[in-house]
Coordinates of C-alpha atoms in Angstrom, one line a residue:
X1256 CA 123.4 238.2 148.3
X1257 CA 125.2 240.3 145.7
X1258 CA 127.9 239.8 143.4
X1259 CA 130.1 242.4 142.2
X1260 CA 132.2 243.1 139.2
X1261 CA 134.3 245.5 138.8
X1262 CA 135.5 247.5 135.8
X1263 CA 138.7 250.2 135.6
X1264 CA 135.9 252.9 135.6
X1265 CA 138.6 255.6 135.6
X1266 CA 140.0 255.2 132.3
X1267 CA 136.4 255.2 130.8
X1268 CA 135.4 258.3 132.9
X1269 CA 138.4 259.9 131.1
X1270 CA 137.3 259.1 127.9
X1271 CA 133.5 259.7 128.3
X1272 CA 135.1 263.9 129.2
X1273 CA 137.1 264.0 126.1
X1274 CA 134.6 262.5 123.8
X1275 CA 131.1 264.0 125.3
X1276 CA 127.8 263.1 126.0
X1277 CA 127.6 260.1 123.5
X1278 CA 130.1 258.0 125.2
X1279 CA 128.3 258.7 128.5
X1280 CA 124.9 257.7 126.9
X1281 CA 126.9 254.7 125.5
X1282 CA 128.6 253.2 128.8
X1283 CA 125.3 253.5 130.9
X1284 CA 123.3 251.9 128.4
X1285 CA 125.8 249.1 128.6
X1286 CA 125.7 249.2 132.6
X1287 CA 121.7 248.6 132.2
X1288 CA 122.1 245.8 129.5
X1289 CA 124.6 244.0 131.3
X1290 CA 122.4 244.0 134.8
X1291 CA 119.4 243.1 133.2
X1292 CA 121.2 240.1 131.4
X1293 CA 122.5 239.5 134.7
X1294 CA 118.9 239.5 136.1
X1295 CA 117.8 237.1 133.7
X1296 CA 120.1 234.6 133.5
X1297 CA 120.7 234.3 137.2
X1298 CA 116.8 233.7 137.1
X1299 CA 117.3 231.1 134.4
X1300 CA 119.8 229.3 136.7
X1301 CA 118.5 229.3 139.9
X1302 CA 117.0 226.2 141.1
X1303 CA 113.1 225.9 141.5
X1304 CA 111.5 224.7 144.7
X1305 CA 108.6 227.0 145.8
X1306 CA 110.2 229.6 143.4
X1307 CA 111.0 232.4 145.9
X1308 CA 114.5 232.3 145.1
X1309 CA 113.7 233.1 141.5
X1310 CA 111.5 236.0 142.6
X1311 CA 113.9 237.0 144.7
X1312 CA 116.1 238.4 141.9
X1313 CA 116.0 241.6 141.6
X1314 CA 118.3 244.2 139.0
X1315 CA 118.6 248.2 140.0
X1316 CA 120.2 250.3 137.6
X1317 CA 121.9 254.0 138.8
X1318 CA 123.4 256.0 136.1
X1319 CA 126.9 254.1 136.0
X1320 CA 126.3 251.4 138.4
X1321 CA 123.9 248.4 137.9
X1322 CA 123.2 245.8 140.9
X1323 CA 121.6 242.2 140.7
X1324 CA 120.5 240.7 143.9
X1325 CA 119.2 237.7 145.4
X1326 CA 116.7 238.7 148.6
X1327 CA 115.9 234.9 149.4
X1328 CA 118.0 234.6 153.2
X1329 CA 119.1 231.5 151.9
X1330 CA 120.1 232.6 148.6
X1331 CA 123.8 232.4 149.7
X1332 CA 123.8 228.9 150.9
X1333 CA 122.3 227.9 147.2
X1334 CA 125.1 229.4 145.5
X1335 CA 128.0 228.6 147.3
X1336 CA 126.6 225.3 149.2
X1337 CA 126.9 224.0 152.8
X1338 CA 128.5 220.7 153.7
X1339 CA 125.8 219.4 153.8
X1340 CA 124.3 220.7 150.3
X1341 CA 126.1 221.2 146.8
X1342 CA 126.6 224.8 145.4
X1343 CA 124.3 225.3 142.9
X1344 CA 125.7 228.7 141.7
X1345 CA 123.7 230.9 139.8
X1346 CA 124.4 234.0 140.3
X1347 CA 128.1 233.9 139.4
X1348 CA 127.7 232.2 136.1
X1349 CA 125.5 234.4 135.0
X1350 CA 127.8 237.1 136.0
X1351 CA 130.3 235.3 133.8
X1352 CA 128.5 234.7 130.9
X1353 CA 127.7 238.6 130.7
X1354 CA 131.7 239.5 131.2
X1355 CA 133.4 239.7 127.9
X1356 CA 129.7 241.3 126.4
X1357 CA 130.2 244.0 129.1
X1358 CA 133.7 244.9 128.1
X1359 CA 133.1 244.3 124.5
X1360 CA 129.8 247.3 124.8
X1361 CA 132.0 249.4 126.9
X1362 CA 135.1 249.9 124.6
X1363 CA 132.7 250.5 121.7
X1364 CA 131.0 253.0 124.0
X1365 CA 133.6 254.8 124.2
X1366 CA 135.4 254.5 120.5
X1367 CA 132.1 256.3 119.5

């Protein structure tokens, strides 16, 4: 399971060729933050059975791109529910909660 958010990348590449090297440093050192807060509070959330799904977790930063996933098979069914079960979402909260911090590191990235 993944969730993805997606930022207008384009204007920020712009910037980060007008401005140099810092804003570049600036923007992936918010990419990495924001997946490792990601990481960590979708671990926070997730409910605790045998804790597999918790382990399952996992953040991977590339350069510009950061990705937080869920390897339990069932990790989908947890976060969204069945009709039989409730959602328990974790994931997308924490995704959420990391948002407006994301945005916020990125335009002061590349003001610098």
């Amino acid at each position: 399971m993944r969730i993805q958010v997606d930022v207008d990348i384009q204007r920020a590449l712009n910037r980060m060729v007008k401005y140099g090297g810092r804003s570049e440093r600036g923007v992936k050192q918010a990419v990495a933050k924001a997946t490792l807060s990601i990481e960590s509070g979708a671990k926070k959330r997730a409910p605790v059975d045998t804790g597999n799904l918790r382990l399952s977790i996992k953040g991977d930063v590339n350069g510009f791109e950061g990705e937080v996933t869920a390897g339990a098979e069932y990790a989908p069914f947890v976060e969204f529910g069945t009709r039989h079960n409730a959602s328990q979402p974790f994931m997308g909260p924490a995704a959420e909660e990391e948002r407006p911090k994301f945005n916020q590191a990125i335009k002061e990235a590349l003001r610098e």
